[in-house]
Short mmCIF file of N, CA, C and O in Angstrom, two decimals:
data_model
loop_
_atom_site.label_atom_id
_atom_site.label_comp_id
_atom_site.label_asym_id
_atom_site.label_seq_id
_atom_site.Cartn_x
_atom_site.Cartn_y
_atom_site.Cartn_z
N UNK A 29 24.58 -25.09 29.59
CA UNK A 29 23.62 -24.01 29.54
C UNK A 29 24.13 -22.95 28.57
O UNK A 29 25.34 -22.74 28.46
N UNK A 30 23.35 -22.38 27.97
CA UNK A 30 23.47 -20.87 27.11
C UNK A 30 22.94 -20.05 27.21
O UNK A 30 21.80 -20.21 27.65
N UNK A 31 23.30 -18.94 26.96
CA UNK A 31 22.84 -17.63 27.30
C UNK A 31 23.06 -16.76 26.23
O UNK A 31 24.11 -16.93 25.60
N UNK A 32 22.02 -15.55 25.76
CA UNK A 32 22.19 -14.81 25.07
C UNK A 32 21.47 -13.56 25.33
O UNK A 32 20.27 -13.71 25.58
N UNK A 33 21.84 -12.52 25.32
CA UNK A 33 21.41 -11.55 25.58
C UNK A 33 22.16 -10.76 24.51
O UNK A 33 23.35 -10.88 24.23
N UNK A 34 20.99 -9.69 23.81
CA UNK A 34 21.17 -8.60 22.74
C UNK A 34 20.28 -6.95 23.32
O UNK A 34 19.14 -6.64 23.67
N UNK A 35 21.46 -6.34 23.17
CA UNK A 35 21.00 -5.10 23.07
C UNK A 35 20.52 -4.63 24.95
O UNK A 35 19.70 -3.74 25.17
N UNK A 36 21.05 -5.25 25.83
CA UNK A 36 20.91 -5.06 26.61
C UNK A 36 20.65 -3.31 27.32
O UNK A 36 21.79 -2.88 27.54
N UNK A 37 19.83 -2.48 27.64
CA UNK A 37 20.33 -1.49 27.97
C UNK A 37 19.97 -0.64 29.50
O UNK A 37 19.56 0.34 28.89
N UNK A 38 19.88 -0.43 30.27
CA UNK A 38 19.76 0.51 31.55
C UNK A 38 20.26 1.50 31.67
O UNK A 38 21.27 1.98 31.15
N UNK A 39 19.28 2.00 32.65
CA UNK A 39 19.18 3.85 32.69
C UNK A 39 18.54 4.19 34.43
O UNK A 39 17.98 3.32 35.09
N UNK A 40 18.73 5.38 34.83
CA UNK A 40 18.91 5.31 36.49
C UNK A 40 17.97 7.14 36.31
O UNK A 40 18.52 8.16 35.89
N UNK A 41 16.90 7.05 36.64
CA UNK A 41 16.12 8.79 36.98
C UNK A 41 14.90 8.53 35.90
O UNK A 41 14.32 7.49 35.58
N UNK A 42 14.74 9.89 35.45
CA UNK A 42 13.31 10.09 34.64
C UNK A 42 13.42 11.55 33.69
O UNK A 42 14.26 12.38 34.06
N UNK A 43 12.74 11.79 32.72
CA UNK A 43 12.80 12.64 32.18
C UNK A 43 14.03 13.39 31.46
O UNK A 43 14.61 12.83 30.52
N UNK A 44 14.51 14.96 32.02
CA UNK A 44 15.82 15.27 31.65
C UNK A 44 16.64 15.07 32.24
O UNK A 44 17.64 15.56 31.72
N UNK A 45 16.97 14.30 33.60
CA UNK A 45 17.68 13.96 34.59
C UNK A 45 17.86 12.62 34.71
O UNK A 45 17.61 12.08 35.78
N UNK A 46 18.36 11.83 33.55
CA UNK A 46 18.82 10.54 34.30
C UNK A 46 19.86 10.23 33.19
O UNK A 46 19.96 10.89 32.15
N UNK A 47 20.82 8.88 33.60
CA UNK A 47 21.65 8.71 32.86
C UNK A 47 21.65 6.83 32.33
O UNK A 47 21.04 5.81 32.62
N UNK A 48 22.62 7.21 31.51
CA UNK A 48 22.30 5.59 30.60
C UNK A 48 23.72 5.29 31.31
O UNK A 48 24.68 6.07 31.26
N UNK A 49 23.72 4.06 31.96
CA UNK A 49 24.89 3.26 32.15
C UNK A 49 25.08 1.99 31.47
O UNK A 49 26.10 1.33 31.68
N UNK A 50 24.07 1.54 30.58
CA UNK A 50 24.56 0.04 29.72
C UNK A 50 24.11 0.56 28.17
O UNK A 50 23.00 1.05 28.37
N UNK A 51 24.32 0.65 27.14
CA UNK A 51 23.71 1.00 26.33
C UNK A 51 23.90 -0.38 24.92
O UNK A 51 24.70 -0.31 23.99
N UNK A 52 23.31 -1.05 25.08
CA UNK A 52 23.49 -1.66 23.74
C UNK A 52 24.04 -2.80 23.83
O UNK A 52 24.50 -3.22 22.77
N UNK A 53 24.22 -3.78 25.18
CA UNK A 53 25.54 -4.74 25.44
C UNK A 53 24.93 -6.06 25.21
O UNK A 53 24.05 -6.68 25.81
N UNK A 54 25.60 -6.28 24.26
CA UNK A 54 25.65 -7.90 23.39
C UNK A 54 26.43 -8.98 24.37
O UNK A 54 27.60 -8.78 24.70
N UNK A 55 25.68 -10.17 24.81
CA UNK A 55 26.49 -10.96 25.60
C UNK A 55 26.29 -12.39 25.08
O UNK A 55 25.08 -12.60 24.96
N UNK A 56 26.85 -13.19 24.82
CA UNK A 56 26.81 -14.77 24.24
C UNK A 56 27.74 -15.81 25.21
O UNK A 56 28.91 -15.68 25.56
N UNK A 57 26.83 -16.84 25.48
CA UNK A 57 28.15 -17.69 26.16
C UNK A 57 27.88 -19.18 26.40
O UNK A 57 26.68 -19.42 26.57
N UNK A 58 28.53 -20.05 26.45
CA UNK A 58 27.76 -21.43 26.88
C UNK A 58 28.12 -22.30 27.77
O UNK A 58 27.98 -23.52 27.71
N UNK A 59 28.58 -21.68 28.61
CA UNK A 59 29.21 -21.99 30.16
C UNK A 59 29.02 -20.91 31.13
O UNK A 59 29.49 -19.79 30.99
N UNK A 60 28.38 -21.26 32.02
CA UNK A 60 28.31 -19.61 33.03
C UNK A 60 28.61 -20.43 34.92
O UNK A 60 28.04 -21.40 35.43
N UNK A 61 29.33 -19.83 35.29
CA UNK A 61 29.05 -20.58 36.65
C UNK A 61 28.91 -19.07 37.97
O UNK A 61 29.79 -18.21 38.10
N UNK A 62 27.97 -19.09 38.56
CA UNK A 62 27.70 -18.06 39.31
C UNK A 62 27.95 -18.60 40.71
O UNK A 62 27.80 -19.78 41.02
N UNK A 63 28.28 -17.76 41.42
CA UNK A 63 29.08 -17.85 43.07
C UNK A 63 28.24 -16.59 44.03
O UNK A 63 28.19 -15.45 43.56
N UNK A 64 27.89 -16.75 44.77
CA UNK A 64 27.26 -16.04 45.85
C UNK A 64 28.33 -15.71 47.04
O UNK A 64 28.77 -16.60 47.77
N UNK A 65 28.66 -14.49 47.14
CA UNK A 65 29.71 -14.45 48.20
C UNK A 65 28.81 -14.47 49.73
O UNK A 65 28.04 -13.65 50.24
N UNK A 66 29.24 -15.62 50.11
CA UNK A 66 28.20 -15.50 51.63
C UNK A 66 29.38 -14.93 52.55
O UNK A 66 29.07 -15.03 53.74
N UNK A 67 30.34 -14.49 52.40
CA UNK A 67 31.30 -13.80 53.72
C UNK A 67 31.13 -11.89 53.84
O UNK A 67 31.44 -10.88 53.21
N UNK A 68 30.38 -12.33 55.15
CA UNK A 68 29.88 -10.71 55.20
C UNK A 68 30.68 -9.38 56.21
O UNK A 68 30.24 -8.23 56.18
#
């Protein structure tokens, strides 16, 4: 599998009150293996 993601970006509020926590994040890859932690 591959994956690509460009320019990724997120942001948290509205107007003059919110903030950017991802700005711009480039990700490439061609192996991904994802895990679900089921211990609660």
């Amino acid at each position: 599998m591959y994956l690509e993601v460009k320019g990724l970006k997120k942001s948290y509020g509205e107007g003059g009150s919110y903030i950017q926590v991802l700005k711009g994040i480039d990700v490439c890859g061609n192996t991904w293996s994802m895990h679900r932690n089921t211990n609660s």
